[in-house]
PDB file of C-alpha atoms in Angstrom:
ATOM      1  CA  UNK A   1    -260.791-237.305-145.286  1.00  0.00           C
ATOM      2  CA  UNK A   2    -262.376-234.411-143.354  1.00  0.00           C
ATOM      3  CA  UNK A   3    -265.935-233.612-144.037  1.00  0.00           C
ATOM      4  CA  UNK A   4    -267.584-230.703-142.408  1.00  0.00           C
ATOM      5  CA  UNK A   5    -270.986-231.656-143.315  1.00  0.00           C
ATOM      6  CA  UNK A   6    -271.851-234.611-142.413  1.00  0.00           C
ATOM      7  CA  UNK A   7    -270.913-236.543-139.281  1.00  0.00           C
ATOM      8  CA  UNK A   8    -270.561-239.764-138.262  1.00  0.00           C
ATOM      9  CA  UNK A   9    -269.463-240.406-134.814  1.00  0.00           C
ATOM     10  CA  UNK A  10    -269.934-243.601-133.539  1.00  0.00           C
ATOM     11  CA  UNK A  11    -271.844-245.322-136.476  1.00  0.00           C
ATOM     12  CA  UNK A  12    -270.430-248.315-137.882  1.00  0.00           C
ATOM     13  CA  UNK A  13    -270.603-248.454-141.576  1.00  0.00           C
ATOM     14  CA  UNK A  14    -269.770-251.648-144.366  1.00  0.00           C
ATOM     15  CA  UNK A  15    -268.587-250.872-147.781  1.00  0.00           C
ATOM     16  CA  UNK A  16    -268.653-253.477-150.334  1.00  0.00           C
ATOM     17  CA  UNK A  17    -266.058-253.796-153.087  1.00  0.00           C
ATOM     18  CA  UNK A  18    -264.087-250.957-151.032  1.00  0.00           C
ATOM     19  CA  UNK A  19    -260.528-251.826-152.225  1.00  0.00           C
ATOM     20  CA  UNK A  20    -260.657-249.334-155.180  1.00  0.00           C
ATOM     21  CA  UNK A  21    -262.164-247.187-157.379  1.00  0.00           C
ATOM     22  CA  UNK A  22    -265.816-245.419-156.036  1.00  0.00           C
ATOM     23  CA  UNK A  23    -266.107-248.221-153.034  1.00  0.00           C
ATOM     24  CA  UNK A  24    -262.737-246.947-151.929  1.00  0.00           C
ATOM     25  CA  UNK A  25    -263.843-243.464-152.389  1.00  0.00           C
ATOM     26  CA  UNK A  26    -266.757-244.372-150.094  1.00  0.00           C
ATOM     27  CA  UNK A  27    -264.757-245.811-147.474  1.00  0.00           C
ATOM     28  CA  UNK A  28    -262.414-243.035-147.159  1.00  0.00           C
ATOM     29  CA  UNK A  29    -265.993-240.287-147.311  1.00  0.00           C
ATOM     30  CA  UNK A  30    -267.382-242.307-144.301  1.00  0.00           C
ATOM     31  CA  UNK A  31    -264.075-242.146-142.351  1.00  0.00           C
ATOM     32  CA  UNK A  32    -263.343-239.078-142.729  1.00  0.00           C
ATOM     33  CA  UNK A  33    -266.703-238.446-141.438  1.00  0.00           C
ATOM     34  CA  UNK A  34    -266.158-240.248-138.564  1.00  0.00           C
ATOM     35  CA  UNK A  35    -267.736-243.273-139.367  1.00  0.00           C
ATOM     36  CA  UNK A  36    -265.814-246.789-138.093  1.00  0.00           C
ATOM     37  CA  UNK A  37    -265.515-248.325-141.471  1.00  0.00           C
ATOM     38  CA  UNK A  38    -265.788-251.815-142.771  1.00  0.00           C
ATOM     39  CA  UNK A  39    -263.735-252.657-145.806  1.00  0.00           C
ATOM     40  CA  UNK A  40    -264.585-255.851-147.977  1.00  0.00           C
ATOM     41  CA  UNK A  41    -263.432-256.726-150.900  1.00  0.00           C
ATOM     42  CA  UNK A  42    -261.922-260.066-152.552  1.00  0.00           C
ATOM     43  CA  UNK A  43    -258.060-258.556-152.944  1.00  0.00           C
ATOM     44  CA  UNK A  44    -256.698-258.177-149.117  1.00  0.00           C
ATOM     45  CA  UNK A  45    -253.989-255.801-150.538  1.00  0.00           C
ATOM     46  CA  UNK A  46    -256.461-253.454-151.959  1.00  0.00           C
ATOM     47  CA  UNK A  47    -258.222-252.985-148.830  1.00  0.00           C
ATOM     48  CA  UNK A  48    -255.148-253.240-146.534  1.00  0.00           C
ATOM     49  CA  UNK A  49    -253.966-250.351-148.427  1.00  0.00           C
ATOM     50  CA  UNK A  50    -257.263-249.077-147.773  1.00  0.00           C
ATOM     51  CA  UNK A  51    -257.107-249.687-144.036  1.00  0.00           C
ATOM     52  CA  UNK A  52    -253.500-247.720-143.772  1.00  0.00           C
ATOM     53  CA  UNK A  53    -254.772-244.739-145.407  1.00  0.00           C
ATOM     54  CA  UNK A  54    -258.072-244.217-142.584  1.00  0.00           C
ATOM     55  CA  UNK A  55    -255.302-245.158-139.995  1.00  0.00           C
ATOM     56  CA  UNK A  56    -253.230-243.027-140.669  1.00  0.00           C
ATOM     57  CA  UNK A  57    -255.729-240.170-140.690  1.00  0.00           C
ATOM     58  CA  UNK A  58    -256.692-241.550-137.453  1.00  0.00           C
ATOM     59  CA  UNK A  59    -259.791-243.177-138.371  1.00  0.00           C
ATOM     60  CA  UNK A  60    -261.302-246.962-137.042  1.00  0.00           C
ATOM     61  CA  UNK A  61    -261.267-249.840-139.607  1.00  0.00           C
ATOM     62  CA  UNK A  62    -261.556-253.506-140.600  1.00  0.00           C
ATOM     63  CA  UNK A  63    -260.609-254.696-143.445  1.00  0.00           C
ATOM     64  CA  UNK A  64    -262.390-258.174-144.429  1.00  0.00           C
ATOM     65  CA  UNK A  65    -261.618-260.487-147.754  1.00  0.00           C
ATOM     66  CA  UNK A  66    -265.041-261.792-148.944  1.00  0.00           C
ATOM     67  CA  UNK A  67    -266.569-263.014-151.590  1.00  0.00           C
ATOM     68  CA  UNK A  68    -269.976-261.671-152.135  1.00  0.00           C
ATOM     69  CA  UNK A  69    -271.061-264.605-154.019  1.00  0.00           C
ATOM     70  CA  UNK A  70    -269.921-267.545-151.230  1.00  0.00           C
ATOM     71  CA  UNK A  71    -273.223-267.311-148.659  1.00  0.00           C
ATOM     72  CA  UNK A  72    -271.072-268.407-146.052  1.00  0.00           C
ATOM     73  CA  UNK A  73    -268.585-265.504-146.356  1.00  0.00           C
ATOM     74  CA  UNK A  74    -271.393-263.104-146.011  1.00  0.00           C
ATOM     75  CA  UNK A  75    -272.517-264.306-142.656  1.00  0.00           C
ATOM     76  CA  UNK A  76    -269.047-264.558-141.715  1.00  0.00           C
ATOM     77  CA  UNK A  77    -268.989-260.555-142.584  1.00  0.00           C
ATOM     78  CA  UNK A  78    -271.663-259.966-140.353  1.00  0.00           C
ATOM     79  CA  UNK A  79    -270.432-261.830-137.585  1.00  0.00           C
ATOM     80  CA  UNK A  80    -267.073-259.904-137.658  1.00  0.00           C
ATOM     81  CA  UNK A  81    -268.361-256.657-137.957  1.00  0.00           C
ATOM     82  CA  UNK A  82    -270.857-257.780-135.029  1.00  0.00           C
ATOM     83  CA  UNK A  83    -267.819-258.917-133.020  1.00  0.00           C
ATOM     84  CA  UNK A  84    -265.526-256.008-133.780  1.00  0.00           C
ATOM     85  CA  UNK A  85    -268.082-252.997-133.672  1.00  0.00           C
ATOM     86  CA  UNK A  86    -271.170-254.134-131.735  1.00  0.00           C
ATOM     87  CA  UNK A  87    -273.306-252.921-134.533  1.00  0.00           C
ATOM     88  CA  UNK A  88    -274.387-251.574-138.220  1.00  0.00           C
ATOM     89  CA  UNK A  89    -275.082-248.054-138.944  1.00  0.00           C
ATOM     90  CA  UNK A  90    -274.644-247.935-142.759  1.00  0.00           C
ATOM     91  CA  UNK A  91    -274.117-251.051-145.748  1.00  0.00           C
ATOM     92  CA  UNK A  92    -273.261-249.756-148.789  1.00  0.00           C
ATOM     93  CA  UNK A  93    -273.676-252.364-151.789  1.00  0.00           C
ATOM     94  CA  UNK A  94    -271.196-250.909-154.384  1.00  0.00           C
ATOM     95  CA  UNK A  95    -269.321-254.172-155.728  1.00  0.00           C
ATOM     96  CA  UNK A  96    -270.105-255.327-159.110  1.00  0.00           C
ATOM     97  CA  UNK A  97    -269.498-257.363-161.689  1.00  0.00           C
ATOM     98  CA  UNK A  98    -269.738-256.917-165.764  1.00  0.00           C
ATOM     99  CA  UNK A  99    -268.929-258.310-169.039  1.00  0.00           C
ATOM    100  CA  UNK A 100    -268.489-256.286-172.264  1.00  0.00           C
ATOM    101  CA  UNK A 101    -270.481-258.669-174.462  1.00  0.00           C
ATOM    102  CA  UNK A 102    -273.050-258.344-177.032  1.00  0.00           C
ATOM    103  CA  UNK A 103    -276.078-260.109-176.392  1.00  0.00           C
ATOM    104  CA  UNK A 104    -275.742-262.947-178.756  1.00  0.00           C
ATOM    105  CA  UNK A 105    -271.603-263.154-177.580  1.00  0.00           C
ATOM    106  CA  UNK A 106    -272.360-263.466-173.964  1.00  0.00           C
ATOM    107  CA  UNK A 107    -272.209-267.033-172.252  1.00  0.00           C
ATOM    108  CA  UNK A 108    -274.688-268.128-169.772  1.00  0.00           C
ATOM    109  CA  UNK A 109    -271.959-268.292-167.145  1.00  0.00           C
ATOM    110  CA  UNK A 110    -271.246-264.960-167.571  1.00  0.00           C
ATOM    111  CA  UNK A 111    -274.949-263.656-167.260  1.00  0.00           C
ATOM    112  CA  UNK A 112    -275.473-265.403-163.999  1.00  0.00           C
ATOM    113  CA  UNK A 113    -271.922-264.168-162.778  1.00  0.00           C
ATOM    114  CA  UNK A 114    -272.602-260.516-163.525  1.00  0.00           C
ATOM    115  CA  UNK A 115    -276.480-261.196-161.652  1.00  0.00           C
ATOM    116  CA  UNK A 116    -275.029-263.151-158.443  1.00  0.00           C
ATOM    117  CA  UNK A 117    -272.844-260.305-157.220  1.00  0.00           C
ATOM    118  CA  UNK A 118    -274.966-257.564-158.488  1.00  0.00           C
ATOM    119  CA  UNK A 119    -278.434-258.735-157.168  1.00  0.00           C
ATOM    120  CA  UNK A 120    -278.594-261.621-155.275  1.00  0.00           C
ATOM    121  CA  UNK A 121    -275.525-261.093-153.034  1.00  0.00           C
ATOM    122  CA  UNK A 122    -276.840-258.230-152.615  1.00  0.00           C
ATOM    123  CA  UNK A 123    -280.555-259.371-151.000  1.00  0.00           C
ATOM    124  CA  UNK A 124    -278.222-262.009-149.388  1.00  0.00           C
ATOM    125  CA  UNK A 125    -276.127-259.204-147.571  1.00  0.00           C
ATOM    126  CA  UNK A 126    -278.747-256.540-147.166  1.00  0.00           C
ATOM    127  CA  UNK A 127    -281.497-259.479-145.415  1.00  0.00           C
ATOM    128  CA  UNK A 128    -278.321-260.299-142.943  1.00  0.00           C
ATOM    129  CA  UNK A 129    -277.615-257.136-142.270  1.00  0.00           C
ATOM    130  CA  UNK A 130    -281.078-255.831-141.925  1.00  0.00           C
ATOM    131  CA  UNK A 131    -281.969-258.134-138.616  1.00  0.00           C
ATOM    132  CA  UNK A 132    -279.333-256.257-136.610  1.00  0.00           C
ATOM    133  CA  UNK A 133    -281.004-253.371-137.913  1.00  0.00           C
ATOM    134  CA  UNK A 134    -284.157-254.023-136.759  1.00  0.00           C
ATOM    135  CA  UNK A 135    -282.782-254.530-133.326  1.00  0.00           C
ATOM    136  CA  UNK A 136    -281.326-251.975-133.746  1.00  0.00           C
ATOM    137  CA  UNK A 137    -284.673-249.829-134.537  1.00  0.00           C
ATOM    138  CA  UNK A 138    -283.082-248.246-137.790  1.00  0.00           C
ATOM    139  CA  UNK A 139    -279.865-248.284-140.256  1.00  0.00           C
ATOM    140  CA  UNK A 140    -279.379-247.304-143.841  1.00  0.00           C
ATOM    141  CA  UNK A 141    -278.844-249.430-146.951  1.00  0.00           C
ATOM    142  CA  UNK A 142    -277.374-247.687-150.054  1.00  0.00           C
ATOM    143  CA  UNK A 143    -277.008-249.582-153.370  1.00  0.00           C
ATOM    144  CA  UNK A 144    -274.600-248.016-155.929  1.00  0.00           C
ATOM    145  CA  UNK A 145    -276.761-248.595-159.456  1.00  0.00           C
ATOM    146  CA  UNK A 146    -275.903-247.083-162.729  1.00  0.00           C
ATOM    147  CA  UNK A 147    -277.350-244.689-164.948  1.00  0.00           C
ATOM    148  CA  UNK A 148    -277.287-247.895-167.309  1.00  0.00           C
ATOM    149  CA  UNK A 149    -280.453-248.939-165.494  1.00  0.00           C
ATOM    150  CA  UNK A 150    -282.381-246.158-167.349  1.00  0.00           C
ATOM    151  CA  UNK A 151    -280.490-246.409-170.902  1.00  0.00           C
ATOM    152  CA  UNK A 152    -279.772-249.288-172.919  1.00  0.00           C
ATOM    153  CA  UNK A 153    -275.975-249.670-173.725  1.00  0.00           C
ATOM    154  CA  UNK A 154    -274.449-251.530-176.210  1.00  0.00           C
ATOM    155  CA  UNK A 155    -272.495-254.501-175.073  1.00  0.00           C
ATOM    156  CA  UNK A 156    -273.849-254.050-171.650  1.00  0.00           C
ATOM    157  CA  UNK A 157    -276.903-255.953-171.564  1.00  0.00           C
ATOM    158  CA  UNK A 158    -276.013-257.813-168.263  1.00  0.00           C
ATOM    159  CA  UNK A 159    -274.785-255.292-166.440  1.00  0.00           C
ATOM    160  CA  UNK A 160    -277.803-252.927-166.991  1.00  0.00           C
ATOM    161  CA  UNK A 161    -280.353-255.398-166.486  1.00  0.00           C
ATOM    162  CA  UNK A 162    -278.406-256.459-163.174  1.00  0.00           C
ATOM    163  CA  UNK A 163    -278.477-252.800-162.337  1.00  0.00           C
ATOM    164  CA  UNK A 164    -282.601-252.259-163.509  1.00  0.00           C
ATOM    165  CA  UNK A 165    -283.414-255.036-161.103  1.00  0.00           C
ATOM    166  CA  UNK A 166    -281.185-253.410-157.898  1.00  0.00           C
ATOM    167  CA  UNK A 167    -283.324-250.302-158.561  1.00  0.00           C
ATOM    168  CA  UNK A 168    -286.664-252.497-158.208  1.00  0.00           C
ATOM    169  CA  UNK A 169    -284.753-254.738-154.857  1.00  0.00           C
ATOM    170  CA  UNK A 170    -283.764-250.780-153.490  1.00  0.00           C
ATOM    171  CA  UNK A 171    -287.373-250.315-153.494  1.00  0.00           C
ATOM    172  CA  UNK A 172    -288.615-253.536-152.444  1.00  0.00           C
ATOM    173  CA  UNK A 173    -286.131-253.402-149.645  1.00  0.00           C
ATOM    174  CA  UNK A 174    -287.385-250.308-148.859  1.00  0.00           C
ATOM    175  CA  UNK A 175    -291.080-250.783-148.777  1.00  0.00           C
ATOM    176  CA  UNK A 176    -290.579-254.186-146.089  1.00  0.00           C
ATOM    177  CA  UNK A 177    -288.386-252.318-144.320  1.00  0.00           C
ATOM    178  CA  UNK A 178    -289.576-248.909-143.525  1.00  0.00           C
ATOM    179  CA  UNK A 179    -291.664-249.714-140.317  1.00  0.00           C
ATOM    180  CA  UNK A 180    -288.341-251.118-138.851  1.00  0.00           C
ATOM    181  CA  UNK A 181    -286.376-247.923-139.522  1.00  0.00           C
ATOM    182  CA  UNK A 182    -285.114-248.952-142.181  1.00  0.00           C
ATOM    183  CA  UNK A 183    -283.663-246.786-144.929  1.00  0.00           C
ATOM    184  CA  UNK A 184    -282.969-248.144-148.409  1.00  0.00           C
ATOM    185  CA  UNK A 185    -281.641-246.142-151.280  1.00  0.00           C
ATOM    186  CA  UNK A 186    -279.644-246.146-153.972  1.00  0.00           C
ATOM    187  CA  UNK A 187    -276.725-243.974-155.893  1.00  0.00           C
ATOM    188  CA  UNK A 188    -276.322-243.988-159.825  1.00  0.00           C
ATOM    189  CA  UNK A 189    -273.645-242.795-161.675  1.00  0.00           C
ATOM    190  CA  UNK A 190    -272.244-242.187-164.889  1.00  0.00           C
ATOM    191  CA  UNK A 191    -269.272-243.363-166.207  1.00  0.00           C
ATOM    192  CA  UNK A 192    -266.881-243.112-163.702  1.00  0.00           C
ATOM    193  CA  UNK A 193    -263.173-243.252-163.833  1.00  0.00           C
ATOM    194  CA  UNK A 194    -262.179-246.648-162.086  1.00  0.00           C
ATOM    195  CA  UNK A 195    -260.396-249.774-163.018  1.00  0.00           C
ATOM    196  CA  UNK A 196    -263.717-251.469-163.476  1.00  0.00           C
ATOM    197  CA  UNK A 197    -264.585-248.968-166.568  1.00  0.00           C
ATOM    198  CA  UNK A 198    -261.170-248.547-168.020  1.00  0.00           C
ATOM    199  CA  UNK A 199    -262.124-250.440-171.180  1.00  0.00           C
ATOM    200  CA  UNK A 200    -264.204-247.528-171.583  1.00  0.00           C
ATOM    201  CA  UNK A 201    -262.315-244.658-170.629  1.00  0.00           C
ATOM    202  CA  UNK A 202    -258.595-245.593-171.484  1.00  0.00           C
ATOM    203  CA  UNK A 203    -259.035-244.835-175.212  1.00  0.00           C
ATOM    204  CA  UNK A 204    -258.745-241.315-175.496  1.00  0.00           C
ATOM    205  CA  UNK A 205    -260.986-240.894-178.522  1.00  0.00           C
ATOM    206  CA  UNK A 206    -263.315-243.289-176.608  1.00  0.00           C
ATOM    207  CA  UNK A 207    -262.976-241.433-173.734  1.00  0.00           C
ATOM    208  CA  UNK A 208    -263.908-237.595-175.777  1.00  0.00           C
ATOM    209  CA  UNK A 209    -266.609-239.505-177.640  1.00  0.00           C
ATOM    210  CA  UNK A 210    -268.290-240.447-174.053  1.00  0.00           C
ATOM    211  CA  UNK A 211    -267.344-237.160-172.045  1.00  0.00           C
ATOM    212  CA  UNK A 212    -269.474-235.368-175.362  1.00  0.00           C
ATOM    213  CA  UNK A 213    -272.314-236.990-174.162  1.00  0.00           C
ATOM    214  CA  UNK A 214    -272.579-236.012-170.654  1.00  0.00           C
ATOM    215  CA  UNK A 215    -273.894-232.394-170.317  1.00  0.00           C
ATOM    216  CA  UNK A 216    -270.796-231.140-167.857  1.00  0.00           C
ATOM    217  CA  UNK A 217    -268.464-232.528-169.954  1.00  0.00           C
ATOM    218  CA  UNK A 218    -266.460-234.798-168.391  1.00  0.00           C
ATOM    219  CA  UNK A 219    -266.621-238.864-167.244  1.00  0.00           C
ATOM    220  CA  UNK A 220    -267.181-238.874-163.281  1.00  0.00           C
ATOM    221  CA  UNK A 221    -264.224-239.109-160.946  1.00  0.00           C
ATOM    222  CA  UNK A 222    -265.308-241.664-157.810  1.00  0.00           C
ATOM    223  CA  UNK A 223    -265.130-239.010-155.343  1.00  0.00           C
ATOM    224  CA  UNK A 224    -267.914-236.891-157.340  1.00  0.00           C
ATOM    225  CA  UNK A 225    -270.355-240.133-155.604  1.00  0.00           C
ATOM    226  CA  UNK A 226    -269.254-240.181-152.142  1.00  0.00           C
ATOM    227  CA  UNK A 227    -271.597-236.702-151.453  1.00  0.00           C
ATOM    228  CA  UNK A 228    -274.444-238.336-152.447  1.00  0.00           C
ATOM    229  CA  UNK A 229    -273.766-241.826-150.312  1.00  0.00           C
ATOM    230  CA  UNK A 230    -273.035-239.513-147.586  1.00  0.00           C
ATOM    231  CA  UNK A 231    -276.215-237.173-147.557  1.00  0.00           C
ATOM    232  CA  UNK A 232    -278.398-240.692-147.867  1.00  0.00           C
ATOM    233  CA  UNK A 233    -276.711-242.122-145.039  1.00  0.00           C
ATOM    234  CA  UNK A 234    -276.860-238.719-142.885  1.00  0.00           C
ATOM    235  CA  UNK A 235    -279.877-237.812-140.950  1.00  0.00           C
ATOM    236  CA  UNK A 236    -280.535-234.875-143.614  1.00  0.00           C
ATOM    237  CA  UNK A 237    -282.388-237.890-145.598  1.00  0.00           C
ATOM    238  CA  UNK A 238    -284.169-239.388-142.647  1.00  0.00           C
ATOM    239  CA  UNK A 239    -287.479-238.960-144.562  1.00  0.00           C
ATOM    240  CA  UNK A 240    -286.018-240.125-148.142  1.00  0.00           C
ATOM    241  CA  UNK A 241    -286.592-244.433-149.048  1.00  0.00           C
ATOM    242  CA  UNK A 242    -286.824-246.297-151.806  1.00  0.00           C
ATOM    243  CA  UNK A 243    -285.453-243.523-154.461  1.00  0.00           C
ATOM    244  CA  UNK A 244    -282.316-243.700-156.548  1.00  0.00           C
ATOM    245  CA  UNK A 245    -279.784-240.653-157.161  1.00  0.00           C
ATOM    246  CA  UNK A 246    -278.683-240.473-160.256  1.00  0.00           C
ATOM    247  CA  UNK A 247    -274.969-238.768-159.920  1.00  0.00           C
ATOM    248  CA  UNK A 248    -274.470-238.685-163.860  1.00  0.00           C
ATOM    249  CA  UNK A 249    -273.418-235.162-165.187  1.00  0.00           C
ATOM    250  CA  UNK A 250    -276.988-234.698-166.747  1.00  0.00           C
ATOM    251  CA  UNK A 251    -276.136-237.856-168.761  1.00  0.00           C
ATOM    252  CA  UNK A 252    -280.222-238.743-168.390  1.00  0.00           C
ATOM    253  CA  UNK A 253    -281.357-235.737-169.824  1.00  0.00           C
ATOM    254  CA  UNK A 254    -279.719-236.099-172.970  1.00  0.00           C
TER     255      UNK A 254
END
């Protein structure tokens, strides 16, 4: 958990979807930082086991079940965090949702699901969290995007479009909200090896096929995108907004 770069004493910092994969990753970056970390996810043994691991390193936490897509939870979130920490430093929007469906396969249901945790919840989150902020004079807001906002995929129309509009809401956020202090940015990354992408990663003639196409040769592991959260969040970008990262092996140059 030790970082010798960046440091984050006494910020307080909320990671969405931080139970596993690159959110966890995230979570455990910022602590080790020295950042008191907010875990949320929906599975409280994902981010309890979270929780023990940034104790045990002696790190601050709280670990909160929400559901990004209940409005009520959200403000509950905030309230929490409020109550527990006194402020927020850092949000980082990293859960997500996605189907792997073909255009003319996927239902209706499952094109608004993949859009109400990927986009709306987060303008729902980011707006609450965004008037401490301002009181605050300043904060950062980091949405994790994909490379699959620049490329179509097949079978991933919902979760790329989802992903193309959080790159336009990073920027919108960031244009309304740079006179507060306000800095809003966003991460990208490749294929990354997490429960979420198994599907895609599990075969292992899939897995070669996919690792081919990215110029370093290998799918991401979630810890290869915590050094980009962390410079964004870090006074080293105090003059960066509204711009996305794309942490993606060279995948975009292909």
């Amino acid at each position: 958990m030790g970082n010798v770069t960046f440091n984050f004493e006494g910020k307080v910092a909320i990671v969405t979807g931080g139970g596993r994969g690159i959110g966890r990753a995230i979570a455990l970056g910022l602590a080790g930082s020295g950042a008191q970390v907010v875990v949320t996810a929906r599975t409280q043994s994902e981010i309890e086991q979270v929780a023990k691991e940034i104790e045990e390193k002696g790190g601050k936490v709280l670990p909160i079940v929400t559901d990004l897509t209940v409005p009520a939870q959200l403000e509950e979130l905030v309230r929490e965090t409020i109550k527990v920490f006194g402020r927020i430093d850092i949000l980082v929007n990293n859960a997500a949702r996605s189907f792997l469906r073909s255009l003319l396969e996927l239902r209706e249901d499952g094109w608004d699901k993949v859009f109400n945790t990927n986009v709306k919840a987060v303008w729902l989150l980011s707006r609450l969290v965004a008037k401490y902020m301002i009181e605050q004079k300043g904060g950062r807001i980091i949405n994790i995007t994909t490379v699959g906002a620049e490329k179509a995929e097949l079978g991933m129309a919902a979760y790329g479009s989802s992903k193309a509009a959080l790159k336009m809401l990073t920027r919108c956020m960031a244009r309304e909200w740079a006179p507060f202090g306000i800095l809003v940015n966003a991460v990208g990354p490749t294929l990354t090896r997490t429960d979420f992408s198994r599907p895609l990663w599990s075969n292992p003639e899939l897995a070669k096929h996919v690792a081919s196409a990215i110029p370093l040769g290998r799918i991401a592991e979630p810890e290869d995108i915590v050094g980009a959260v962390l410079f964004l969040a870090s006074d080293a970008a105090s003059f960066i907004t509204g711009q996305t990262i794309y942490v993606d092996g060279g995948s975009l140059t292909t």
